[in-house]
Amino acid sequence: METVPADGLIAASWLLIALPLAGAAVLLLGGRRTDRWGHLLGTGTVVAAFVLGLLCTLQLGGRRVDVDLFTFVSTGSLDVQAGLLFDPLSAVFVLLITGVGALIHVYSIGYMAHDPRRRRFFAYLNLFVAAMLLLVLGDNFVALYVGWEGVGLASYLLIAFWHERPSAATAAKKAFIMNRVGDVGLALAIFLMFAQLGTVSYDGVFGAVGTLAGGTVTAIGLLLLLGACGKSGQFPLQAWLPDAMEGPTPVSALIHAATMVTAGVYLIARCAPIYDETPTARAVVLAVGAITLMIGAIAGCAQDDIKKVLAYSTVSQIGYMFLAVGLGPVGYVAGLAHLLTHGFFKAGLFLGAGSVMHAMGDSVDMRRFGGLASRMKVTFVTFGLGYLALIGFPFLSGFYTKDAIIEAAFDRGDGWGYLLGGVAILAAGLTAFYMTRLMLMTFFGRPRWEPGVHPHESPTVMTAPMVLLAVGSVLAGFLLVVAFPLESWLTPVFGEPEEAEHVVAPLVVSVLVTVVMALGVLTAWLFVGRREVPVTAPVRVSPVTRAARRALYADAVNESLFMRPGQWLTRALVFVDNRGVDGAVNGLAATLGGSSSRLGRTQTGFVRSYALSMLGGAVVVAGALLAVTAG
Amino acid sequence: MSLTHYLVLAAILFTIGAVGVLVRRNAIVVFMCVELMLNSVNLTLVTFARANGTVDGQVMAFFVMVVAAAEVVVGLAIIMSIYRTRRSASVDDANLLKY
Amino acid sequence: MNDVVIGTGEAVVFWVLGPIALAGALGMVLSRNAVHSALWLVNTMLALGVFYVVQEAPFLGAVQIIVYTGAIMILFLFVLMLVGRDSSDSVVETLRGQRVAAIVLGLGFAGLIGAGVARATQGLPVTGLAGVQGGETSNIEAIAEVLFTRYLLAFEVTSALLITAAVGAMVLAHIERDAGTRRTQKELSRARFLTGRPQTLPGPGVYARGNSVAAPALLPDGRLTEDSFATGIEPQEVEQMPRPTGRAELGTPDAALGTLDPAPSDIPGGRDR
């Protein structure tokens, strides 16, 4: 579908990015003067961006609008225009980012109330929102890359917000480095596009991608996938995401659950025309999604840290989305719908977890929770709704969108389809297990609180966003799938959906998923709910549990495959540098210095020594003169 | 007997003066040695003036004497002031300007 | 132009005075006492002055004797007297190898220059100065003619050099003393009486046969008074006057008092040697 020039309010959609960016600039440059009202400004810019985004979306009505901003680079044949692309896909993301972002900003006012650096926190959050909006609104890959790096920076700053804690600083570095690995892939993909096609705009690339050789397209697809894996915490770059939970909980909710980590899904969905040309890359996307799905679900079952369970759940859910977008046209809408509903309920779950931590004195150990249902009613209810939405309780959000993905997997019709569908259903069961375990350990059972902890409900400024997100968790699935189908909204982007031939009847899939989910809940109740939960984690456990606790040894593999050889290489290079290069340079310097200081010794200060050398010179001159005249 | 004898004598005197500068430590004696060297040069100048048949060499020797007088005055004053501060007239004692 | 043949008389003068000049130079370098060095140098300069006269430069010869030996060497001796308490060098050479290297290089230099000059001027024709002086024109007139024509500028510049040298010497030798720091006679007298010894030091030669500054004074018991030693001069052996005989033997009241060997502190200014 052709793009149309911007008109009306959409022409001002650059304000979407400019508002939070201005907020960040004011807060960062204003310094301590802005401490008193900084959080209000930060929240205000994002709320304003949300309102603007909503109005733009209402004006959009199924068009693709190109907003020309300015000429970025114009030299000879190279002409890079900076512009925004406001189409149904970006509109969806804009609403998700600004909507959830605004709620989390409000929540942060309460959550960070006692932090002396709250103003800076809001500045970073605003910076993140601005970068994320640039990522989804840019009309070319360079703008996307700038936003991509911007959210990486904001993520780094926010994970390390409490940088005085070594674990937070380490986690931030880990996130940054693993993101860099992915970013290199994205950058290479953009270089490749520019080298082959001479353009980096979406329209230019997607229009010409059919003319490229198959291998090139596959390479671009795989490199883009590498970038997406890095940002979205997908296999093999999934290890940073659980560690990123060291950041403040609102950060985990906004960046590491709802928005930034879904940038990979956005990238693959946006590049659908590229993946349409390369079944190989698409199959790899599929494999990555399926593997991550299982890794996240298995690891989530054995964690005791409430935020880590949610983090592995995020890894697993994004695996679902990758699986969906890897399925091709039938899965894009399902994946994006799941992305949106996941944004709601996972953000809600994280905010709930933050509320629990707030009540429990910043403890994250679920083994020291228990029995919180009666003490924190609002948190319990909102968290419970999010939980039900996540495990796919019938007619809540997750039910609609997850079923759609599993149906789409079966609809492939071949053996792979059945395998992927089976994996997805199994993971749904595991999801139900670990989330039920989390619920039971946190809200039910006997209190196992540490001494001196007095749980209390959080203030309204924190519970209100949780309630709103809980409502979203309940209704989003119904709204997106049944009431106002996302499918038809996204038609301008992905084209008219083809009528799928269902291999397995949707009803059968729904029933099957629900049964497996119920089995998971039941198992969790049998293992966790019926017995007393030990306050410390049992040491004598099965190898499977041990592996799950260590996230299937992802860190160990990374360390032994990359970190240690890297350290050896570094050490060798340091040795060569110190002994070889420095040795040569220092040796030369020492030789010169030593010989010159020895030469300086001849300047004794004794005039007679100098006179002696003068006479010596005179003798030489006289001898030379004589030799010349005589010869 | 020829003028060469004068010249060789002047060369020997010059060398003795130079060696004296090198081996003596008393600044005043060193100065005397310098005077000796100047005198030997004067002898050379006078000898060559005679050989060439002009008095230019003699005028030159005259200038050398004038300069030598000025040099002796300033040099002895310097020796005096060094002696006043260091209580020594040895050239070896004034050796602070070194590496 | 005829070559001038050097006469026998000149040769005699050369062979007599040449060795004297050489001996003077060597003596100057070799004598340990700076005053001796100066006297040796005067010797050499006088010889050179005679050489100038012989070589048809009587004006320079006179200037050499008057200015060099007369003025400059006296200046040297003045400074020597001001400075020269420790003017004799020690024999030990402090710079390692300096003496040997100086002698070797000196011999080499003398050999090279001497050989070179001898080789280059062998059979050098002697024009002589008969063309420019002699007859009507004296040596002084010839020099003046050249000096005040061709070398006029250099001559004028020389005056600047001399003025500068005179001013420089005054500046260097002048001792700056702050006004008011000079002690008055009253203060000096006061300071003297505050010491343990207000009276004057004994003069030299008292009770001794000689009255040279080198002869120290004697105490009544025949010992030397250290206070009367001249600075910088080794005290001479004093030949004492014959003592009055019989004083000790006769048992005079002096002897009864037993003051022949008094404690050093009893003698005013006397210290035991």
GROMACS .gro file of C-alpha atoms in nm, chain A residues 82-326:
model
  245
   82ALA     CA    1   1.504   1.183   0.817
   83GLY     CA    2   1.140   1.102   0.838
   84LEU     CA    3   0.879   0.920   1.038
   85LEU     CA    4   0.649   0.647   0.922
   86PHE     CA    5   0.318   0.648   1.102
   87ASP     CA    6   0.132   0.339   0.997
   88PRO     CA    7  -0.100   0.100   1.184
   89LEU     CA    8   0.198  -0.107   1.306
   90SER     CA    9   0.382   0.194   1.453
   91ALA     CA   10   0.056   0.328   1.590
   92VAL     CA   11   0.004   0.006   1.785
   93PHE     CA   12   0.350   0.031   1.930
   94VAL     CA   13   0.318   0.402   2.002
   95LEU     CA   14   0.005   0.336   2.202
   96LEU     CA   15   0.165   0.046   2.387
   97ILE     CA   16   0.478   0.241   2.469
   98THR     CA   17   0.316   0.564   2.573
   99GLY     CA   18   0.018   0.397   2.741
  100VAL     CA   19   0.206   0.145   2.951
  101GLY     CA   20   0.486   0.396   2.985
  102ALA     CA   21   0.254   0.660   3.128
  103LEU     CA   22   0.108   0.412   3.378
  104ILE     CA   23   0.454   0.304   3.487
  105HIS     CA   24   0.567   0.665   3.521
  106VAL     CA   25   0.274   0.725   3.754
  107TYR     CA   26   0.360   0.410   3.947
  108SER     CA   27   0.724   0.518   3.975
  109ILE     CA   28   0.623   0.840   4.147
  110GLY     CA   29   0.524   0.625   4.441
  111TYR     CA   30   0.780   0.351   4.399
  112MET     CA   31   1.079   0.585   4.383
  113ALA     CA   32   0.938   0.835   4.632
  114HIS     CA   33   1.218   0.780   4.879
  115ASP     CA   34   1.504   0.756   4.634
  116PRO     CA   35   1.730   1.063   4.640
  117ARG     CA   36   1.788   1.029   4.266
  118ARG     CA   37   1.425   1.007   4.161
  119ARG     CA   38   1.461   1.300   3.920
  120ARG     CA   39   1.739   1.125   3.734
  121PHE     CA   40   1.533   0.809   3.721
  122PHE     CA   41   1.253   0.993   3.545
  123ALA     CA   42   1.503   1.154   3.312
  124TYR     CA   43   1.630   0.812   3.206
  125LEU     CA   44   1.274   0.679   3.171
  126ASN     CA   45   1.188   0.974   2.947
  127LEU     CA   46   1.503   0.914   2.747
  128PHE     CA   47   1.399   0.556   2.705
  129VAL     CA   48   1.049   0.645   2.588
  130ALA     CA   49   1.189   0.893   2.336
  131ALA     CA   50   1.438   0.640   2.199
  132MET     CA   51   1.177   0.365   2.183
  133LEU     CA   52   0.936   0.591   1.996
  134LEU     CA   53   1.210   0.682   1.751
  135LEU     CA   54   1.273   0.311   1.706
  136VAL     CA   55   0.916   0.233   1.611
  137LEU     CA   56   0.842   0.557   1.425
  138GLY     CA   57   1.150   0.591   1.205
  139ASP     CA   58   1.091   0.539   0.837
  140ASN     CA   59   1.435   0.399   0.770
  141PHE     CA   60   1.678   0.155   0.923
  142VAL     CA   61   1.919   0.424   1.039
  143ALA     CA   62   1.653   0.593   1.250
  144LEU     CA   63   1.559   0.252   1.381
  145TYR     CA   64   1.922   0.188   1.466
  146VAL     CA   65   1.957   0.519   1.647
  147GLY     CA   66   1.649   0.440   1.855
  148TRP     CA   67   1.776   0.084   1.900
  149GLU     CA   68   2.101   0.210   2.051
  150GLY     CA   69   1.914   0.474   2.247
  151VAL     CA   70   1.697   0.217   2.424
  152GLY     CA   71   2.009   0.009   2.485
  153LEU     CA   72   2.171   0.309   2.653
  154ALA     CA   73   1.861   0.385   2.859
  155SER     CA   74   1.835   0.019   2.955
  156TYR     CA   75   2.200   0.021   3.066
  157LEU     CA   76   2.155   0.338   3.269
  158LEU     CA   77   1.841   0.210   3.434
  159ILE     CA   78   1.964  -0.140   3.515
  160ALA     CA   79   2.263   0.022   3.679
  161PHE     CA   80   2.048   0.285   3.846
  162TRP     CA   81   2.154   0.156   4.183
  163HIS     CA   82   2.510   0.132   4.061
  164GLU     CA   83   2.648   0.126   4.413
  165ARG     CA   84   2.534  -0.237   4.419
  166PRO     CA   85   2.800  -0.446   4.240
  167SER     CA   86   2.540  -0.691   4.117
  168ALA     CA   87   2.349  -0.409   3.947
  169ALA     CA   88   2.661  -0.269   3.787
  170THR     CA   89   2.759  -0.615   3.663
  171ALA     CA   90   2.412  -0.686   3.531
  172ALA     CA   91   2.411  -0.357   3.343
  173LYS     CA   92   2.745  -0.434   3.185
  174LYS     CA   93   2.628  -0.781   3.092
  175ALA     CA   94   2.312  -0.643   2.934
  176PHE     CA   95   2.507  -0.379   2.747
  177ILE     CA   96   2.765  -0.622   2.611
  178MET     CA   97   2.520  -0.889   2.505
  179ASN     CA   98   2.309  -0.620   2.342
  180ARG     CA   99   2.619  -0.505   2.157
  181VAL     CA  100   2.661  -0.853   2.013
  182GLY     CA  101   2.313  -0.827   1.871
  183ASP     CA  102   2.360  -0.466   1.763
  184VAL     CA  103   2.662  -0.563   1.556
  185GLY     CA  104   2.430  -0.798   1.366
  186LEU     CA  105   2.180  -0.521   1.308
  187ALA     CA  106   2.449  -0.279   1.199
  188LEU     CA  107   2.594  -0.533   0.957
  189ALA     CA  108   2.251  -0.597   0.817
  190ILE     CA  109   2.206  -0.225   0.755
  191PHE     CA  110   2.552  -0.203   0.594
  192LEU     CA  111   2.464  -0.496   0.372
  193MET     CA  112   2.140  -0.333   0.265
  194PHE     CA  113   2.316  -0.010   0.188
  195ALA     CA  114   2.593  -0.183  -0.003
  196GLN     CA  115   2.352  -0.391  -0.208
  197LEU     CA  116   2.061  -0.153  -0.253
  198GLY     CA  117   2.205   0.191  -0.186
  199THR     CA  118   1.921   0.283   0.043
  200VAL     CA  119   1.819   0.223   0.399
  201SER     CA  120   1.462   0.348   0.391
  202TYR     CA  121   1.193   0.091   0.454
  203ASP     CA  122   1.018   0.159   0.125
  204GLY     CA  123   1.339   0.145  -0.074
  205VAL     CA  124   1.464  -0.175   0.086
  206PHE     CA  125   1.135  -0.361   0.086
  207GLY     CA  126   1.060  -0.255  -0.270
  208ALA     CA  127   1.393  -0.384  -0.400
  209VAL     CA  128   1.450  -0.682  -0.179
  210GLY     CA  129   1.305  -0.914  -0.446
  211THR     CA  130   1.590  -0.823  -0.681
  212LEU     CA  131   1.858  -0.947  -0.447
  213ALA     CA  132   2.024  -1.284  -0.458
  214GLY     CA  133   1.877  -1.540  -0.224
  215GLY     CA  134   2.196  -1.572  -0.020
  216THR     CA  135   2.216  -1.201   0.042
  217VAL     CA  136   1.858  -1.184   0.160
  218THR     CA  137   1.916  -1.479   0.390
  219ALA     CA  138   2.227  -1.310   0.529
  220ILE     CA  139   2.033  -0.988   0.591
  221GLY     CA  140   1.754  -1.184   0.754
  222LEU     CA  141   1.990  -1.375   0.983
  223LEU     CA  142   2.181  -1.059   1.080
  224LEU     CA  143   1.856  -0.880   1.158
  225LEU     CA  144   1.757  -1.186   1.363
  226LEU     CA  145   2.083  -1.160   1.556
  227GLY     CA  146   1.998  -0.801   1.640
  228ALA     CA  147   1.648  -0.898   1.739
  229CYS     CA  148   1.778  -1.182   1.959
  230GLY     CA  149   2.012  -0.947   2.140
  231LYS     CA  150   1.748  -0.689   2.215
  232SER     CA  151   1.471  -0.936   2.295
  233GLY     CA  152   1.668  -1.177   2.508
  234GLN     CA  153   1.627  -1.471   2.273
  235PHE     CA  154   1.844  -1.778   2.244
  236PRO     CA  155   2.147  -1.764   2.236
  237LEU     CA  156   2.159  -1.412   2.382
  238GLN     CA  157   1.895  -1.465   2.648
  239ALA     CA  158   2.119  -1.461   2.957
  240TRP     CA  159   2.121  -1.087   3.016
  241LEU     CA  160   1.748  -1.043   3.059
  242PRO     CA  161   1.704  -1.219   3.398
  243ASP     CA  162   2.007  -1.036   3.535
  244ALA     CA  163   1.859  -0.708   3.419
  245MET     CA  164   1.608  -0.747   3.701
  246GLU     CA  165   1.869  -0.577   3.921
  247GLY     CA  166   1.721  -0.250   3.803
  248PRO     CA  167   1.428  -0.083   3.978
  249THR     CA  168   1.105  -0.275   3.927
  250PRO     CA  169   0.931  -0.011   3.713
  251VAL     CA  170   1.222  -0.046   3.476
  252SER     CA  171   1.175  -0.420   3.464
  253ALA     CA  172   0.808  -0.365   3.392
  254LEU     CA  173   0.849  -0.104   3.122
  255ILE     CA  174   1.172  -0.193   2.950
  256HIS     CA  175   1.237  -0.555   3.022
  257ALA     CA  176   0.880  -0.681   2.995
  258ALA     CA  177   0.648  -0.455   2.800
  259THR     CA  178   0.839  -0.254   2.544
  260MET     CA  179   1.211  -0.269   2.475
  261VAL     CA  180   1.244  -0.644   2.470
  262THR     CA  181   0.963  -0.660   2.216
  263ALA     CA  182   1.166  -0.445   1.980
  264GLY     CA  183   1.302  -0.764   1.827
  265VAL     CA  184   0.950  -0.878   1.745
  266TYR     CA  185   0.880  -0.536   1.598
  267LEU     CA  186   1.195  -0.558   1.385
  268ILE     CA  187   1.103  -0.895   1.242
  269ALA     CA  188   0.743  -0.795   1.186
  270ARG     CA  189   0.853  -0.469   1.021
  271CYS     CA  190   1.092  -0.661   0.799
  272ALA     CA  191   0.826  -0.906   0.694
  273PRO     CA  192   0.894  -0.833   0.324
  274ILE     CA  193   1.255  -0.947   0.377
  275TYR     CA  194   1.159  -1.265   0.557
  276ASP     CA  195   0.894  -1.336   0.293
  277GLU     CA  196   1.188  -1.374   0.052
  278THR     CA  197   1.395  -1.606   0.267
  279PRO     CA  198   1.237  -1.919   0.411
  280THR     CA  199   1.572  -2.017   0.562
  281ALA     CA  200   1.595  -1.713   0.787
  282ARG     CA  201   1.229  -1.750   0.874
  283ALA     CA  202   1.289  -2.111   0.980
  284VAL     CA  203   1.574  -1.995   1.200
  285VAL     CA  204   1.343  -1.737   1.360
  286LEU     CA  205   1.102  -2.019   1.426
  287ALA     CA  206   1.371  -2.237   1.582
  288VAL     CA  207   1.500  -1.953   1.798
  289GLY     CA  208   1.148  -1.881   1.918
  290ALA     CA  209   1.076  -2.245   2.003
  291ILE     CA  210   1.408  -2.302   2.181
  292THR     CA  211   1.378  -1.980   2.384
  293LEU     CA  212   1.020  -2.063   2.467
  294MET     CA  213   1.126  -2.388   2.632
  295ILE     CA  214   1.442  -2.251   2.796
  296GLY     CA  215   1.250  -1.965   2.955
  297ALA     CA  216   0.970  -2.189   3.074
  298ILE     CA  217   1.202  -2.453   3.223
  299ALA     CA  218   1.428  -2.201   3.394
  300GLY     CA  219   1.128  -2.014   3.531
  301CYS     CA  220   1.013  -2.326   3.715
  302ALA     CA  221   1.311  -2.337   3.948
  303GLN     CA  222   1.374  -1.975   4.040
  304ASP     CA  223   1.314  -1.843   4.390
  305ASP     CA  224   1.352  -1.477   4.298
  306ILE     CA  225   1.011  -1.339   4.213
  307LYS     CA  226   1.146  -1.101   3.951
  308LYS     CA  227   1.360  -1.370   3.792
  309VAL     CA  228   1.055  -1.594   3.751
  310LEU     CA  229   0.882  -1.309   3.575
  311ALA     CA  230   1.195  -1.240   3.369
  312TYR     CA  231   1.219  -1.600   3.249
  313SER     CA  232   0.849  -1.584   3.182
  314THR     CA  233   0.918  -1.279   2.966
  315VAL     CA  234   1.191  -1.469   2.781
  316SER     CA  235   0.950  -1.750   2.725
  317GLN     CA  236   0.662  -1.528   2.615
  318ILE     CA  237   0.880  -1.341   2.370
  319GLY     CA  238   0.977  -1.683   2.244
  320TYR     CA  239   0.608  -1.728   2.166
  321MET     CA  240   0.610  -1.405   1.972
  322PHE     CA  241   0.920  -1.505   1.775
  323LEU     CA  242   0.757  -1.837   1.704
  324ALA     CA  243   0.453  -1.653   1.576
  325VAL     CA  244   0.636  -1.408   1.353
  326GLY     CA  245   0.853  -1.695   1.234
   0.00000   0.00000   0.00000
